[in-house]
PDB file of C-alpha atoms in Angstrom:
ATOM      1  CA  UNK N 277      52.535 -76.926-159.107  1.00 57.00           C
ATOM      2  CA  UNK N 278      52.386 -77.738-155.414  1.00 66.00           C
ATOM      3  CA  UNK N 279      55.070 -75.163-154.705  1.00 55.00           C
ATOM      4  CA  UNK N 280      53.003 -72.536-156.529  1.00 54.00           C
ATOM      5  CA  UNK N 281      49.881 -73.409-154.506  1.00 60.00           C
ATOM      6  CA  UNK N 282      51.876 -73.240-151.264  1.00 51.00           C
ATOM      7  CA  UNK N 283      53.253 -69.838-152.283  1.00 48.00           C
ATOM      8  CA  UNK N 284      49.754 -68.502-153.014  1.00 51.00           C
ATOM      9  CA  UNK N 285      48.399 -69.807-149.699  1.00 50.00           C
ATOM     10  CA  UNK N 286      51.341 -68.321-147.821  1.00 50.00           C
ATOM     11  CA  UNK N 287      50.709 -64.974-149.539  1.00 51.00           C
ATOM     12  CA  UNK N 288      47.059 -65.019-148.445  1.00 52.00           C
ATOM     13  CA  UNK N 289      48.059 -65.802-144.877  1.00 57.00           C
ATOM     14  CA  UNK N 290      50.617 -62.985-144.780  1.00 49.00           C
ATOM     15  CA  UNK N 291      48.129 -60.486-146.221  1.00 56.00           C
ATOM     16  CA  UNK N 292      45.438 -61.493-143.740  1.00 57.00           C
ATOM     17  CA  UNK N 293      47.945 -61.246-140.904  1.00 58.00           C
ATOM     18  CA  UNK N 294      48.956 -57.731-141.993  1.00 61.00           C
ATOM     19  CA  UNK N 295      45.292 -56.666-142.050  1.00 76.00           C
ATOM     20  CA  UNK N 296      44.764 -58.099-138.579  1.00 76.00           C
ATOM     21  CA  UNK N 297      47.790 -56.245-137.273  1.00 83.00           C
ATOM     22  CA  UNK N 298      46.579 -53.024-138.872  1.00 88.00           C
ATOM     23  CA  UNK N 299      43.100 -53.493-137.414  1.00 85.00           C
ATOM     24  CA  UNK N 300      44.507 -54.279-133.983  1.00 90.00           C
ATOM     25  CA  UNK N 301      46.699 -51.173-134.134  1.00 94.00           C
ATOM     26  CA  UNK N 302      43.691 -49.018-135.078  1.00 95.00           C
ATOM     27  CA  UNK N 303      41.691 -50.441-132.152  1.00 95.00           C
ATOM     28  CA  UNK N 304      44.628 -49.930-129.763  1.00 96.00           C
ATOM     29  CA  UNK N 305      45.031 -46.318-130.913  1.00 96.00           C
ATOM     30  CA  UNK N 306      41.275 -45.748-130.594  1.00 96.00           C
ATOM     31  CA  UNK N 307      41.294 -47.045-127.006  1.00 97.00           C
ATOM     32  CA  UNK N 308      44.272 -44.831-126.201  1.00 97.00           C
ATOM     33  CA  UNK N 309      42.556 -41.870-127.846  1.00 97.00           C
ATOM     34  CA  UNK N 310      39.460 -42.446-125.737  1.00 97.00           C
ATOM     35  CA  UNK N 311      41.700 -42.479-122.664  1.00 98.00           C
ATOM     36  CA  UNK N 312      43.282 -39.166-123.758  1.00 98.00           C
ATOM     37  CA  UNK N 313      39.834 -37.632-124.112  1.00 98.00           C
ATOM     38  CA  UNK N 314      38.838 -38.872-120.644  1.00 97.00           C
ATOM     39  CA  UNK N 315      42.044 -37.485-119.145  1.00 98.00           C
ATOM     40  CA  UNK N 316      41.407 -34.052-120.691  1.00 98.00           C
ATOM     41  CA  UNK N 317      37.834 -34.123-119.376  1.00 97.00           C
ATOM     42  CA  UNK N 318      39.008 -35.037-115.870  1.00 98.00           C
ATOM     43  CA  UNK N 319      41.618 -32.290-115.958  1.00 98.00           C
ATOM     44  CA  UNK N 320      38.980 -29.789-117.076  1.00 97.00           C
ATOM     45  CA  UNK N 321      36.722 -30.779-114.188  1.00 97.00           C
ATOM     46  CA  UNK N 322      39.602 -30.674-111.711  1.00 97.00           C
ATOM     47  CA  UNK N 323      40.885 -27.304-112.921  1.00 97.00           C
ATOM     48  CA  UNK N 324      37.395 -25.785-112.807  1.00 96.00           C
ATOM     49  CA  UNK N 325      38.874 -22.716-114.455  1.00 96.00           C
ATOM     50  CA  UNK N 326      36.768 -20.079-116.158  1.00 94.00           C
ATOM     51  CA  UNK N 327      36.986 -20.010-119.991  1.00 93.00           C
ATOM     52  CA  UNK N 328      39.285 -23.055-120.117  1.00 96.00           C
ATOM     53  CA  UNK N 329      36.894 -25.545-121.734  1.00 95.00           C
ATOM     54  CA  UNK N 330      38.059 -24.811-125.303  1.00 97.00           C
ATOM     55  CA  UNK N 331      41.655 -25.463-124.270  1.00 98.00           C
ATOM     56  CA  UNK N 332      40.738 -28.866-122.838  1.00 98.00           C
ATOM     57  CA  UNK N 333      38.679 -29.686-125.931  1.00 97.00           C
ATOM     58  CA  UNK N 334      41.653 -28.904-128.163  1.00 98.00           C
ATOM     59  CA  UNK N 335      44.113 -30.708-125.886  1.00 98.00           C
ATOM     60  CA  UNK N 336      42.080 -33.909-125.660  1.00 98.00           C
ATOM     61  CA  UNK N 337      41.620 -34.047-129.420  1.00 98.00           C
ATOM     62  CA  UNK N 338      45.273 -33.218-130.040  1.00 98.00           C
ATOM     63  CA  UNK N 339      46.562 -35.913-127.680  1.00 98.00           C
ATOM     64  CA  UNK N 340      44.202 -38.521-129.120  1.00 98.00           C
ATOM     65  CA  UNK N 341      45.030 -37.697-132.746  1.00 98.00           C
ATOM     66  CA  UNK N 342      48.760 -37.982-132.049  1.00 98.00           C
ATOM     67  CA  UNK N 343      48.213 -41.720-131.578  1.00 97.00           C
ATOM     68  CA  UNK N 344      47.268 -42.163-135.226  1.00 97.00           C
ATOM     69  CA  UNK N 345      44.101 -42.763-137.254  1.00 96.00           C
ATOM     70  CA  UNK N 346      42.423 -44.778-134.497  1.00 96.00           C
ATOM     71  CA  UNK N 347      42.987 -42.044-131.939  1.00 97.00           C
ATOM     72  CA  UNK N 348      41.733 -39.344-134.308  1.00 97.00           C
ATOM     73  CA  UNK N 349      38.639 -41.435-135.034  1.00 97.00           C
ATOM     74  CA  UNK N 350      37.920 -41.900-131.321  1.00 96.00           C
ATOM     75  CA  UNK N 351      38.379 -38.173-130.694  1.00 97.00           C
ATOM     76  CA  UNK N 352      35.931 -37.285-133.473  1.00 97.00           C
ATOM     77  CA  UNK N 353      33.296 -39.782-132.336  1.00 96.00           C
ATOM     78  CA  UNK N 354      33.537 -38.734-128.684  1.00 96.00           C
ATOM     79  CA  UNK N 355      33.597 -35.009-129.476  1.00 96.00           C
ATOM     80  CA  UNK N 356      30.632 -35.204-131.843  1.00 95.00           C
ATOM     81  CA  UNK N 357      28.592 -37.316-129.422  1.00 93.00           C
ATOM     82  CA  UNK N 358      29.360 -35.023-126.500  1.00 91.00           C
ATOM     83  CA  UNK N 359      28.458 -31.878-128.417  1.00 90.00           C
ATOM     84  CA  UNK N 360      25.239 -33.454-129.720  1.00 88.00           C
ATOM     85  CA  UNK N 361      24.269 -34.501-126.213  1.00 86.00           C
ATOM     86  CA  UNK N 362      25.086 -31.102-124.756  1.00 82.00           C
ATOM     87  CA  UNK N 363      23.134 -29.204-127.389  1.00 79.00           C
ATOM     88  CA  UNK N 364      20.116 -31.555-127.240  1.00 78.00           C
ATOM     89  CA  UNK N 365      19.912 -32.310-123.516  1.00 77.00           C
ATOM     90  CA  UNK N 366      21.515 -29.417-121.714  1.00 70.00           C
ATOM     91  CA  UNK N 367      20.152 -26.769-124.040  1.00 68.00           C
ATOM     92  CA  UNK N 368      23.474 -25.075-124.687  1.00 72.00           C
ATOM     93  CA  UNK N 369      23.435 -22.575-127.472  1.00 79.00           C
ATOM     94  CA  UNK N 370      24.511 -23.409-131.015  1.00 83.00           C
ATOM     95  CA  UNK N 371      27.233 -20.765-130.828  1.00 87.00           C
ATOM     96  CA  UNK N 372      28.911 -22.510-127.883  1.00 88.00           C
ATOM     97  CA  UNK N 373      28.657 -25.876-129.630  1.00 90.00           C
ATOM     98  CA  UNK N 374      30.196 -24.393-132.775  1.00 93.00           C
ATOM     99  CA  UNK N 375      33.076 -22.901-130.770  1.00 94.00           C
ATOM    100  CA  UNK N 376      33.685 -26.235-129.001  1.00 95.00           C
ATOM    101  CA  UNK N 377      33.712 -28.067-132.331  1.00 96.00           C
ATOM    102  CA  UNK N 378      36.171 -25.524-133.729  1.00 97.00           C
ATOM    103  CA  UNK N 379      38.528 -26.234-130.817  1.00 98.00           C
ATOM    104  CA  UNK N 380      38.004 -29.996-131.280  1.00 98.00           C
ATOM    105  CA  UNK N 381      38.835 -29.750-134.980  1.00 97.00           C
ATOM    106  CA  UNK N 382      41.856 -27.533-134.314  1.00 98.00           C
ATOM    107  CA  UNK N 383      43.386 -30.008-131.871  1.00 98.00           C
ATOM    108  CA  UNK N 384      42.509 -33.083-133.907  1.00 98.00           C
ATOM    109  CA  UNK N 385      44.265 -31.600-136.952  1.00 97.00           C
ATOM    110  CA  UNK N 386      47.504 -30.994-135.067  1.00 97.00           C
ATOM    111  CA  UNK N 387      46.936 -27.393-134.001  1.00 98.00           C
ATOM    112  CA  UNK N 388      48.599 -26.257-130.781  1.00 98.00           C
ATOM    113  CA  UNK N 389      46.011 -26.464-127.967  1.00 98.00           C
ATOM    114  CA  UNK N 390      47.663 -23.487-126.265  1.00 97.00           C
ATOM    115  CA  UNK N 391      45.869 -21.285-128.788  1.00 98.00           C
ATOM    116  CA  UNK N 392      42.843 -21.683-126.478  1.00 97.00           C
ATOM    117  CA  UNK N 393      44.718 -21.630-123.170  1.00 97.00           C
ATOM    118  CA  UNK N 394      43.346 -18.910-120.873  1.00 97.00           C
ATOM    119  CA  UNK N 395      45.761 -16.658-119.014  1.00 96.00           C
ATOM    120  CA  UNK N 396      46.430 -17.874-115.505  1.00 96.00           C
ATOM    121  CA  UNK N 397      45.560 -21.551-116.038  1.00 97.00           C
ATOM    122  CA  UNK N 398      47.978 -23.485-113.812  1.00 96.00           C
ATOM    123  CA  UNK N 399      50.951 -24.985-115.663  1.00 94.00           C
ATOM    124  CA  UNK N 400      49.928 -28.413-114.339  1.00 94.00           C
ATOM    125  CA  UNK N 401      47.492 -28.492-117.252  1.00 94.00           C
TER     126      UNK N 401
END
């Protein structure tokens, strides 16, 4: 009987440990995804290239989503918050917000960000 109780307790511990590892991995991927989004934003600001914003939206979401579910989650949260802020505060038009969200979705779902790459954008990006 004692052996059975020990086995059950050990099973609970192993299951809890697996959940903790999974949760930690999700959080790690989310942090990395947030970093990918920040890097794409910084590159967009540095490039300061006309009609390149959709490319950087797609690229940031793509890079973040490649990290796994946590990265994709972070990309969605950041993208949605940024678009909401821009449409509410800066007064950007709904059409621009829709186009940005399309690029976000495209990248987050594994689409090639180069679909939105403007001609002449330096290869550095």
